[in-house]
PDB file of C-alpha atoms in Angstrom:
ATOM      1  CA  UNK A   1     -19.029   2.700 -18.337  1.00 85.00           C
ATOM      2  CA  UNK A   2     -15.911   4.575 -17.210  1.00 89.00           C
ATOM      3  CA  UNK A   3     -15.636   2.638 -13.939  1.00 92.00           C
ATOM      4  CA  UNK A   4     -16.573  -0.709 -15.509  1.00 93.00           C
ATOM      5  CA  UNK A   5     -13.698  -0.402 -18.001  1.00 94.00           C
ATOM      6  CA  UNK A   6     -11.260   0.151 -15.153  1.00 96.00           C
ATOM      7  CA  UNK A   7     -12.754  -2.765 -13.211  1.00 96.00           C
ATOM      8  CA  UNK A   8     -12.255  -4.955 -16.284  1.00 96.00           C
ATOM      9  CA  UNK A   9      -8.641  -3.806 -16.645  1.00 96.00           C
ATOM     10  CA  UNK A  10      -8.005  -4.695 -12.999  1.00 96.00           C
ATOM     11  CA  UNK A  11      -9.561  -8.123 -13.495  1.00 96.00           C
ATOM     12  CA  UNK A  12      -7.228  -8.794 -16.433  1.00 96.00           C
ATOM     13  CA  UNK A  13      -4.301  -7.414 -14.412  1.00 97.00           C
ATOM     14  CA  UNK A  14      -4.926  -9.755 -11.471  1.00 96.00           C
ATOM     15  CA  UNK A  15      -5.559 -12.756 -13.731  1.00 96.00           C
ATOM     16  CA  UNK A  16      -2.091 -12.152 -15.177  1.00 96.00           C
ATOM     17  CA  UNK A  17      -0.627 -12.017 -11.673  1.00 95.00           C
ATOM     18  CA  UNK A  18      -2.570 -15.151 -10.717  1.00 94.00           C
ATOM     19  CA  UNK A  19      -0.912 -16.995 -13.618  1.00 95.00           C
ATOM     20  CA  UNK A  20       2.512 -15.614 -12.623  1.00 94.00           C
ATOM     21  CA  UNK A  21       2.003 -16.811  -9.061  1.00 91.00           C
ATOM     22  CA  UNK A  22       0.892 -20.243 -10.249  1.00 90.00           C
ATOM     23  CA  UNK A  23       3.991 -20.510 -12.430  1.00 91.00           C
ATOM     24  CA  UNK A  24       6.239 -19.448  -9.541  1.00 89.00           C
ATOM     25  CA  UNK A  25       4.212 -21.557  -7.053  1.00 87.00           C
ATOM     26  CA  UNK A  26       4.107 -18.576  -4.729  1.00 88.00           C
ATOM     27  CA  UNK A  27       0.890 -16.650  -4.087  1.00 86.00           C
ATOM     28  CA  UNK A  28       2.682 -14.085  -1.928  1.00 86.00           C
ATOM     29  CA  UNK A  29       4.031 -12.475  -5.116  1.00 89.00           C
ATOM     30  CA  UNK A  30       0.633 -10.792  -5.349  1.00 91.00           C
ATOM     31  CA  UNK A  31       1.969  -8.286  -2.815  1.00 91.00           C
ATOM     32  CA  UNK A  32       4.212  -6.946  -5.581  1.00 94.00           C
ATOM     33  CA  UNK A  33       1.111  -6.280  -7.691  1.00 95.00           C
ATOM     34  CA  UNK A  34      -0.422  -3.948  -5.095  1.00 94.00           C
ATOM     35  CA  UNK A  35       1.459  -0.738  -5.843  1.00 94.00           C
ATOM     36  CA  UNK A  36       1.575  -1.151  -9.602  1.00 96.00           C
ATOM     37  CA  UNK A  37      -2.165  -1.912  -9.614  1.00 97.00           C
ATOM     38  CA  UNK A  38      -2.829   1.720  -8.705  1.00 98.00           C
ATOM     39  CA  UNK A  39      -0.546   2.811 -11.529  1.00 97.00           C
ATOM     40  CA  UNK A  40      -2.646   0.691 -13.902  1.00 97.00           C
ATOM     41  CA  UNK A  41      -5.820   2.391 -12.626  1.00 97.00           C
ATOM     42  CA  UNK A  42      -4.282   5.851 -13.044  1.00 97.00           C
ATOM     43  CA  UNK A  43      -3.059   5.324 -16.605  1.00 97.00           C
ATOM     44  CA  UNK A  44      -6.155   3.466 -17.784  1.00 96.00           C
ATOM     45  CA  UNK A  45      -8.260   6.320 -16.355  1.00 96.00           C
ATOM     46  CA  UNK A  46      -6.096   8.839 -18.174  1.00 95.00           C
ATOM     47  CA  UNK A  47      -6.400   6.969 -21.489  1.00 94.00           C
ATOM     48  CA  UNK A  48     -10.173   6.543 -21.162  1.00 94.00           C
ATOM     49  CA  UNK A  49     -10.780  10.175 -20.162  1.00 92.00           C
ATOM     50  CA  UNK A  50      -8.724  11.573 -23.060  1.00 82.00           C
ATOM     51  CA  UNK A  51      -8.580  14.827 -21.114  1.00 80.00           C
ATOM     52  CA  UNK A  52      -6.709  16.153 -18.116  1.00 82.00           C
ATOM     53  CA  UNK A  53      -6.415  19.011 -15.665  1.00 90.00           C
ATOM     54  CA  UNK A  54      -3.785  20.147 -13.192  1.00 92.00           C
ATOM     55  CA  UNK A  55      -5.593  18.111 -10.541  1.00 94.00           C
ATOM     56  CA  UNK A  56      -5.714  14.875 -12.556  1.00 93.00           C
ATOM     57  CA  UNK A  57      -2.167  15.311 -13.883  1.00 95.00           C
ATOM     58  CA  UNK A  58      -0.871  15.730 -10.335  1.00 96.00           C
ATOM     59  CA  UNK A  59      -2.588  12.549  -9.218  1.00 97.00           C
ATOM     60  CA  UNK A  60      -1.319  10.666 -12.275  1.00 97.00           C
ATOM     61  CA  UNK A  61       2.267  11.691 -11.466  1.00 97.00           C
ATOM     62  CA  UNK A  62       2.039  11.109  -7.707  1.00 98.00           C
ATOM     63  CA  UNK A  63       0.339   7.713  -8.012  1.00 98.00           C
ATOM     64  CA  UNK A  64       2.871   6.613 -10.632  1.00 98.00           C
ATOM     65  CA  UNK A  65       5.743   7.627  -8.341  1.00 98.00           C
ATOM     66  CA  UNK A  66       4.186   5.961  -5.308  1.00 98.00           C
ATOM     67  CA  UNK A  67       3.087   2.750  -7.017  1.00 97.00           C
ATOM     68  CA  UNK A  68       6.202   2.390  -9.153  1.00 97.00           C
ATOM     69  CA  UNK A  69       8.480   2.813  -6.161  1.00 97.00           C
ATOM     70  CA  UNK A  70       6.506   0.312  -4.078  1.00 96.00           C
ATOM     71  CA  UNK A  71       6.454  -2.213  -6.936  1.00 96.00           C
ATOM     72  CA  UNK A  72      10.233  -2.000  -7.348  1.00 95.00           C
ATOM     73  CA  UNK A  73      10.873  -2.170  -3.608  1.00 94.00           C
ATOM     74  CA  UNK A  74       8.716  -5.274  -3.085  1.00 94.00           C
ATOM     75  CA  UNK A  75       9.890  -6.978  -6.280  1.00 93.00           C
ATOM     76  CA  UNK A  76      13.540  -6.695  -5.239  1.00 92.00           C
ATOM     77  CA  UNK A  77      12.734  -7.953  -1.759  1.00 89.00           C
ATOM     78  CA  UNK A  78      10.215 -10.718  -2.431  1.00 86.00           C
ATOM     79  CA  UNK A  79      10.729 -12.170  -5.911  1.00 88.00           C
ATOM     80  CA  UNK A  80      13.306 -14.794  -4.861  1.00 84.00           C
ATOM     81  CA  UNK A  81      12.210 -15.224  -1.245  1.00 84.00           C
ATOM     82  CA  UNK A  82      10.202 -18.272  -0.064  1.00 82.00           C
ATOM     83  CA  UNK A  83       6.423 -18.054   0.237  1.00 78.00           C
ATOM     84  CA  UNK A  84       5.323 -15.604   2.938  1.00 73.00           C
ATOM     85  CA  UNK A  85       4.053 -17.413   6.057  1.00 72.00           C
ATOM     86  CA  UNK A  86       0.636 -15.727   5.755  1.00 75.00           C
ATOM     87  CA  UNK A  87       0.025 -17.378   2.408  1.00 76.00           C
ATOM     88  CA  UNK A  88       1.415 -20.702   3.645  1.00 72.00           C
ATOM     89  CA  UNK A  89      -1.200 -20.620   6.417  1.00 75.00           C
ATOM     90  CA  UNK A  90      -3.894 -19.752   3.866  1.00 75.00           C
ATOM     91  CA  UNK A  91      -2.986 -22.811   1.802  1.00 74.00           C
ATOM     92  CA  UNK A  92      -3.361 -25.009   4.869  1.00 75.00           C
ATOM     93  CA  UNK A  93      -6.808 -23.578   5.648  1.00 77.00           C
ATOM     94  CA  UNK A  94      -8.021 -24.119   2.081  1.00 74.00           C
ATOM     95  CA  UNK A  95      -7.425 -27.855   2.167  1.00 72.00           C
ATOM     96  CA  UNK A  96      -7.074 -29.824  -1.072  1.00 71.00           C
ATOM     97  CA  UNK A  97     -10.357 -29.156  -2.897  1.00 75.00           C
ATOM     98  CA  UNK A  98     -10.871 -26.255  -5.338  1.00 76.00           C
ATOM     99  CA  UNK A  99      -7.553 -24.765  -4.231  1.00 80.00           C
ATOM    100  CA  UNK A 100      -7.008 -22.685  -7.381  1.00 83.00           C
ATOM    101  CA  UNK A 101     -10.498 -21.223  -7.218  1.00 87.00           C
ATOM    102  CA  UNK A 102     -10.093 -20.466  -3.500  1.00 84.00           C
ATOM    103  CA  UNK A 103      -6.733 -18.821  -4.149  1.00 84.00           C
ATOM    104  CA  UNK A 104      -8.084 -16.690  -6.986  1.00 89.00           C
ATOM    105  CA  UNK A 105     -11.144 -15.513  -5.039  1.00 89.00           C
ATOM    106  CA  UNK A 106      -9.563 -15.093  -1.591  1.00 85.00           C
ATOM    107  CA  UNK A 107      -6.306 -13.508  -2.680  1.00 87.00           C
ATOM    108  CA  UNK A 108      -6.528 -11.958  -6.138  1.00 91.00           C
ATOM    109  CA  UNK A 109     -10.194 -10.994  -6.439  1.00 94.00           C
ATOM    110  CA  UNK A 110     -10.309  -9.693  -2.857  1.00 93.00           C
ATOM    111  CA  UNK A 111      -7.180  -7.612  -3.380  1.00 93.00           C
ATOM    112  CA  UNK A 112      -8.584  -6.309  -6.658  1.00 95.00           C
ATOM    113  CA  UNK A 113     -11.824  -5.191  -4.950  1.00 96.00           C
ATOM    114  CA  UNK A 114      -9.925  -3.421  -2.171  1.00 96.00           C
ATOM    115  CA  UNK A 115      -7.633  -1.773  -4.712  1.00 97.00           C
ATOM    116  CA  UNK A 116     -10.619  -0.582  -6.754  1.00 97.00           C
ATOM    117  CA  UNK A 117     -12.253   1.029  -3.701  1.00 97.00           C
ATOM    118  CA  UNK A 118      -9.057   2.689  -2.488  1.00 97.00           C
ATOM    119  CA  UNK A 119      -8.382   3.943  -6.031  1.00 97.00           C
ATOM    120  CA  UNK A 120     -11.750   5.745  -6.252  1.00 97.00           C
ATOM    121  CA  UNK A 121     -10.161   9.228  -5.902  1.00 97.00           C
ATOM    122  CA  UNK A 122      -7.888   8.438  -8.861  1.00 97.00           C
ATOM    123  CA  UNK A 123     -10.806   7.426 -11.058  1.00 96.00           C
ATOM    124  CA  UNK A 124     -12.958  10.302  -9.857  1.00 95.00           C
ATOM    125  CA  UNK A 125     -10.597  13.049 -11.014  1.00 95.00           C
ATOM    126  CA  UNK A 126     -10.543  11.617 -14.532  1.00 95.00           C
ATOM    127  CA  UNK A 127     -14.267  10.879 -14.653  1.00 93.00           C
ATOM    128  CA  UNK A 128     -15.032  14.455 -13.521  1.00 91.00           C
ATOM    129  CA  UNK A 129     -12.387  16.762 -14.967  1.00 89.00           C
ATOM    130  CA  UNK A 130     -12.197  19.978 -12.944  1.00 86.00           C
ATOM    131  CA  UNK A 131      -9.716  22.681 -13.929  1.00 82.00           C
ATOM    132  CA  UNK A 132      -9.852  24.641 -10.651  1.00 87.00           C
ATOM    133  CA  UNK A 133      -7.248  24.015  -7.937  1.00 91.00           C
ATOM    134  CA  UNK A 134      -8.461  24.812  -4.426  1.00 94.00           C
ATOM    135  CA  UNK A 135      -6.364  25.610  -1.353  1.00 95.00           C
ATOM    136  CA  UNK A 136      -6.831  22.192   0.272  1.00 95.00           C
ATOM    137  CA  UNK A 137      -5.580  20.497  -2.900  1.00 96.00           C
ATOM    138  CA  UNK A 138      -2.251  22.277  -2.520  1.00 96.00           C
ATOM    139  CA  UNK A 139      -2.192  21.124   1.101  1.00 98.00           C
ATOM    140  CA  UNK A 140      -2.854  17.618  -0.230  1.00 97.00           C
ATOM    141  CA  UNK A 141       0.346  17.838  -2.277  1.00 97.00           C
ATOM    142  CA  UNK A 142       2.324  18.733   0.861  1.00 98.00           C
ATOM    143  CA  UNK A 143       0.659  15.920   2.833  1.00 98.00           C
ATOM    144  CA  UNK A 144       1.528  13.452   0.056  1.00 98.00           C
ATOM    145  CA  UNK A 145       5.174  14.573   0.066  1.00 98.00           C
ATOM    146  CA  UNK A 146       5.369  14.066   3.838  1.00 98.00           C
ATOM    147  CA  UNK A 147       3.855  10.593   3.503  1.00 98.00           C
ATOM    148  CA  UNK A 148       6.149   9.644   0.628  1.00 98.00           C
ATOM    149  CA  UNK A 149       9.156  10.810   2.652  1.00 98.00           C
ATOM    150  CA  UNK A 150       8.202   8.626   5.626  1.00 98.00           C
ATOM    151  CA  UNK A 151       7.497   5.596   3.438  1.00 97.00           C
ATOM    152  CA  UNK A 152      10.610   5.822   1.262  1.00 97.00           C
ATOM    153  CA  UNK A 153      13.066   6.833   3.984  1.00 97.00           C
ATOM    154  CA  UNK A 154      11.565   4.349   6.455  1.00 96.00           C
ATOM    155  CA  UNK A 155      11.981   1.486   3.971  1.00 96.00           C
ATOM    156  CA  UNK A 156      15.497   2.645   3.071  1.00 96.00           C
ATOM    157  CA  UNK A 157      16.618   2.874   6.699  1.00 96.00           C
ATOM    158  CA  UNK A 158      15.256  -0.615   7.418  1.00 95.00           C
ATOM    159  CA  UNK A 159      16.909  -2.076   4.315  1.00 94.00           C
ATOM    160  CA  UNK A 160      20.290  -0.565   5.209  1.00 95.00           C
ATOM    161  CA  UNK A 161      19.934  -1.733   8.817  1.00 95.00           C
ATOM    162  CA  UNK A 162      19.278  -5.325   7.732  1.00 92.00           C
ATOM    163  CA  UNK A 163      22.250  -5.327   5.349  1.00 92.00           C
ATOM    164  CA  UNK A 164      24.656  -4.958   8.271  1.00 91.00           C
ATOM    165  CA  UNK A 165      25.459  -8.432   9.704  1.00 92.00           C
ATOM    166  CA  UNK A 166      26.093  -6.814  13.087  1.00 92.00           C
ATOM    167  CA  UNK A 167      22.376  -5.957  13.308  1.00 91.00           C
ATOM    168  CA  UNK A 168      21.126  -9.524  12.849  1.00 90.00           C
ATOM    169  CA  UNK A 169      18.401 -10.241  15.394  1.00 87.00           C
ATOM    170  CA  UNK A 170      18.240  -6.602  16.495  1.00 90.00           C
ATOM    171  CA  UNK A 171      15.468  -4.017  16.193  1.00 92.00           C
ATOM    172  CA  UNK A 172      15.821  -0.763  14.284  1.00 93.00           C
ATOM    173  CA  UNK A 173      15.012   2.019  16.748  1.00 93.00           C
ATOM    174  CA  UNK A 174      16.790   5.009  15.208  1.00 93.00           C
ATOM    175  CA  UNK A 175      16.010   7.496  12.443  1.00 95.00           C
ATOM    176  CA  UNK A 176      12.318   7.629  11.592  1.00 96.00           C
ATOM    177  CA  UNK A 177      11.905   4.401  13.550  1.00 95.00           C
ATOM    178  CA  UNK A 178      12.580   6.430  16.696  1.00 94.00           C
ATOM    179  CA  UNK A 179       9.425   8.497  16.023  1.00 95.00           C
ATOM    180  CA  UNK A 180       7.084   5.634  15.134  1.00 95.00           C
ATOM    181  CA  UNK A 181       7.334   1.850  15.120  1.00 95.00           C
ATOM    182  CA  UNK A 182       5.954   1.774  11.564  1.00 95.00           C
ATOM    183  CA  UNK A 183       7.094   4.870   9.606  1.00 96.00           C
ATOM    184  CA  UNK A 184       6.589   3.161   6.242  1.00 96.00           C
ATOM    185  CA  UNK A 185       2.970   2.237   7.009  1.00 96.00           C
ATOM    186  CA  UNK A 186       2.285   5.695   8.400  1.00 97.00           C
ATOM    187  CA  UNK A 187       3.761   7.120   5.207  1.00 97.00           C
ATOM    188  CA  UNK A 188       1.550   4.955   2.997  1.00 97.00           C
ATOM    189  CA  UNK A 189      -1.617   6.034   4.820  1.00 97.00           C
ATOM    190  CA  UNK A 190      -0.530   9.675   4.669  1.00 98.00           C
ATOM    191  CA  UNK A 191       0.085   9.484   0.916  1.00 98.00           C
ATOM    192  CA  UNK A 192      -3.523   8.415   0.431  1.00 98.00           C
ATOM    193  CA  UNK A 193      -4.800  11.231   2.611  1.00 98.00           C
ATOM    194  CA  UNK A 194      -2.892  13.534   0.264  1.00 98.00           C
ATOM    195  CA  UNK A 195      -4.425  11.883  -2.817  1.00 98.00           C
ATOM    196  CA  UNK A 196      -7.886  12.294  -1.284  1.00 98.00           C
ATOM    197  CA  UNK A 197      -7.333  15.995  -0.596  1.00 97.00           C
ATOM    198  CA  UNK A 198      -6.167  16.577  -4.171  1.00 97.00           C
ATOM    199  CA  UNK A 199      -9.103  14.622  -5.617  1.00 96.00           C
ATOM    200  CA  UNK A 200     -11.916  16.168  -3.569  1.00 95.00           C
ATOM    201  CA  UNK A 201     -13.455  19.318  -5.047  1.00 92.00           C
ATOM    202  CA  UNK A 202     -16.199  19.984  -2.509  1.00 90.00           C
ATOM    203  CA  UNK A 203     -18.594  18.565   0.049  1.00 92.00           C
ATOM    204  CA  UNK A 204     -20.481  16.646  -2.664  1.00 90.00           C
ATOM    205  CA  UNK A 205     -17.589  14.259  -3.226  1.00 91.00           C
ATOM    206  CA  UNK A 206     -16.239  14.162   0.311  1.00 92.00           C
ATOM    207  CA  UNK A 207     -17.345  10.510   0.304  1.00 96.00           C
ATOM    208  CA  UNK A 208     -13.980   9.833  -1.353  1.00 97.00           C
ATOM    209  CA  UNK A 209     -12.597   9.818   2.186  1.00 97.00           C
ATOM    210  CA  UNK A 210     -13.467   6.110   2.112  1.00 97.00           C
ATOM    211  CA  UNK A 211     -10.145   5.627   0.275  1.00 97.00           C
ATOM    212  CA  UNK A 212      -7.649   6.815   2.945  1.00 97.00           C
ATOM    213  CA  UNK A 213      -9.971   5.526   5.669  1.00 97.00           C
ATOM    214  CA  UNK A 214      -9.929   1.956   4.349  1.00 96.00           C
ATOM    215  CA  UNK A 215      -6.187   1.809   3.734  1.00 96.00           C
ATOM    216  CA  UNK A 216      -5.466   3.284   7.171  1.00 96.00           C
ATOM    217  CA  UNK A 217      -7.764   0.739   8.844  1.00 95.00           C
ATOM    218  CA  UNK A 218      -6.163  -2.090   6.853  1.00 94.00           C
ATOM    219  CA  UNK A 219      -2.669  -1.003   7.859  1.00 94.00           C
ATOM    220  CA  UNK A 220      -3.569  -0.404  11.506  1.00 94.00           C
ATOM    221  CA  UNK A 221      -5.802  -3.370  12.200  1.00 92.00           C
ATOM    222  CA  UNK A 222      -5.471  -6.033   9.473  1.00 89.00           C
ATOM    223  CA  UNK A 223      -2.498  -6.504   7.171  1.00 84.00           C
ATOM    224  CA  UNK A 224       0.294  -4.232   8.316  1.00 83.00           C
ATOM    225  CA  UNK A 225       0.903  -3.173  11.893  1.00 90.00           C
ATOM    226  CA  UNK A 226      -0.846  -6.093  13.716  1.00 89.00           C
ATOM    227  CA  UNK A 227       1.175  -8.780  11.915  1.00 85.00           C
ATOM    228  CA  UNK A 228       4.528  -7.238  12.801  1.00 86.00           C
ATOM    229  CA  UNK A 229       3.461  -6.355  16.337  1.00 89.00           C
ATOM    230  CA  UNK A 230       2.356  -9.962  16.894  1.00 88.00           C
ATOM    231  CA  UNK A 231       5.652 -11.252  15.519  1.00 86.00           C
ATOM    232  CA  UNK A 232       7.765  -9.299  18.011  1.00 87.00           C
ATOM    233  CA  UNK A 233       5.478  -8.766  21.001  1.00 87.00           C
ATOM    234  CA  UNK A 234       7.120 -11.432  23.197  1.00 87.00           C
ATOM    235  CA  UNK A 235      10.616 -10.033  22.789  1.00 90.00           C
ATOM    236  CA  UNK A 236      11.903  -7.983  25.702  1.00 90.00           C
ATOM    237  CA  UNK A 237      13.714  -5.504  23.461  1.00 89.00           C
ATOM    238  CA  UNK A 238      10.488  -4.909  21.540  1.00 91.00           C
ATOM    239  CA  UNK A 239       8.549  -4.371  24.772  1.00 90.00           C
ATOM    240  CA  UNK A 240      11.068  -1.707  25.795  1.00 91.00           C
ATOM    241  CA  UNK A 241      10.908  -0.147  22.323  1.00 92.00           C
ATOM    242  CA  UNK A 242       7.091  -0.166  22.296  1.00 91.00           C
ATOM    243  CA  UNK A 243       6.941   1.388  25.753  1.00 90.00           C
ATOM    244  CA  UNK A 244       8.620   4.573  24.531  1.00 91.00           C
ATOM    245  CA  UNK A 245       7.764   4.713  20.815  1.00 93.00           C
ATOM    246  CA  UNK A 246       4.444   5.522  19.160  1.00 93.00           C
ATOM    247  CA  UNK A 247       2.828   2.632  17.279  1.00 93.00           C
ATOM    248  CA  UNK A 248       1.758   4.601  14.189  1.00 93.00           C
ATOM    249  CA  UNK A 249       1.688   8.396  14.288  1.00 93.00           C
ATOM    250  CA  UNK A 250       5.160   9.985  14.655  1.00 93.00           C
ATOM    251  CA  UNK A 251       5.687  11.514  18.084  1.00 88.00           C
ATOM    252  CA  UNK A 252       8.762  13.300  19.432  1.00 77.00           C
ATOM    253  CA  UNK A 253       9.421  12.857  23.113  1.00 66.00           C
ATOM    254  CA  UNK A 254       6.087  11.341  24.092  1.00 60.00           C
ATOM    255  CA  UNK A 255       4.460   8.091  23.108  1.00 62.00           C
ATOM    256  CA  UNK A 256       1.193   8.220  21.145  1.00 56.00           C
ATOM    257  CA  UNK A 257      -0.850   5.922  18.945  1.00 62.00           C
TER     258      UNK A 257
END
């Protein structure tokens, strides 16, 4: 019952975003809903549980910070921009029949299912209140802070770089972008490793590792890194950058993954 209520709240949440996207004639706005969707899960879980612990309160705060920041960042960047090319290509593949149904199922329902799975550690801590804080949960807090730093600072450095007209057409290769070609994506994955470590209380619920595993795989092989790598791979400056800079994990002085 606990999980079904959250699933229902997510369904309502994505129906609202579906209607917003229809009104704006831009399905790519669903990207804005990603971060705040986790905030919805966290607060609905808190309200349903009607109880809390240090563990669950930490996750509520950290998820709200992470999701709220991501929502604001993407809303400022994407609200007035044209439809993202990925969604333009989707529209072409769908054809002209049942387009609204295809959009709802392929974009909004799919994203809602992925969000629900990745948010399992959030729901778990409220469904199974545990007052004891273990050593690895404190480590999880540190891991989350590191991830949040990489994501926030990486996004900030890129935003400031793009604001300078002198950088038009250039690649950002300094700051955190000198350590990894995708510091913001690395940071996002790391934040969810931290959430997992805070949520897990023992070997019996170690299955919650599915959360950081899925989001890391998505970022590395589906929706994040591959799209940007494909976009720039033919550029000579990117080839030189990629030859000396790690794709994902930050490395100083030696290229890694």
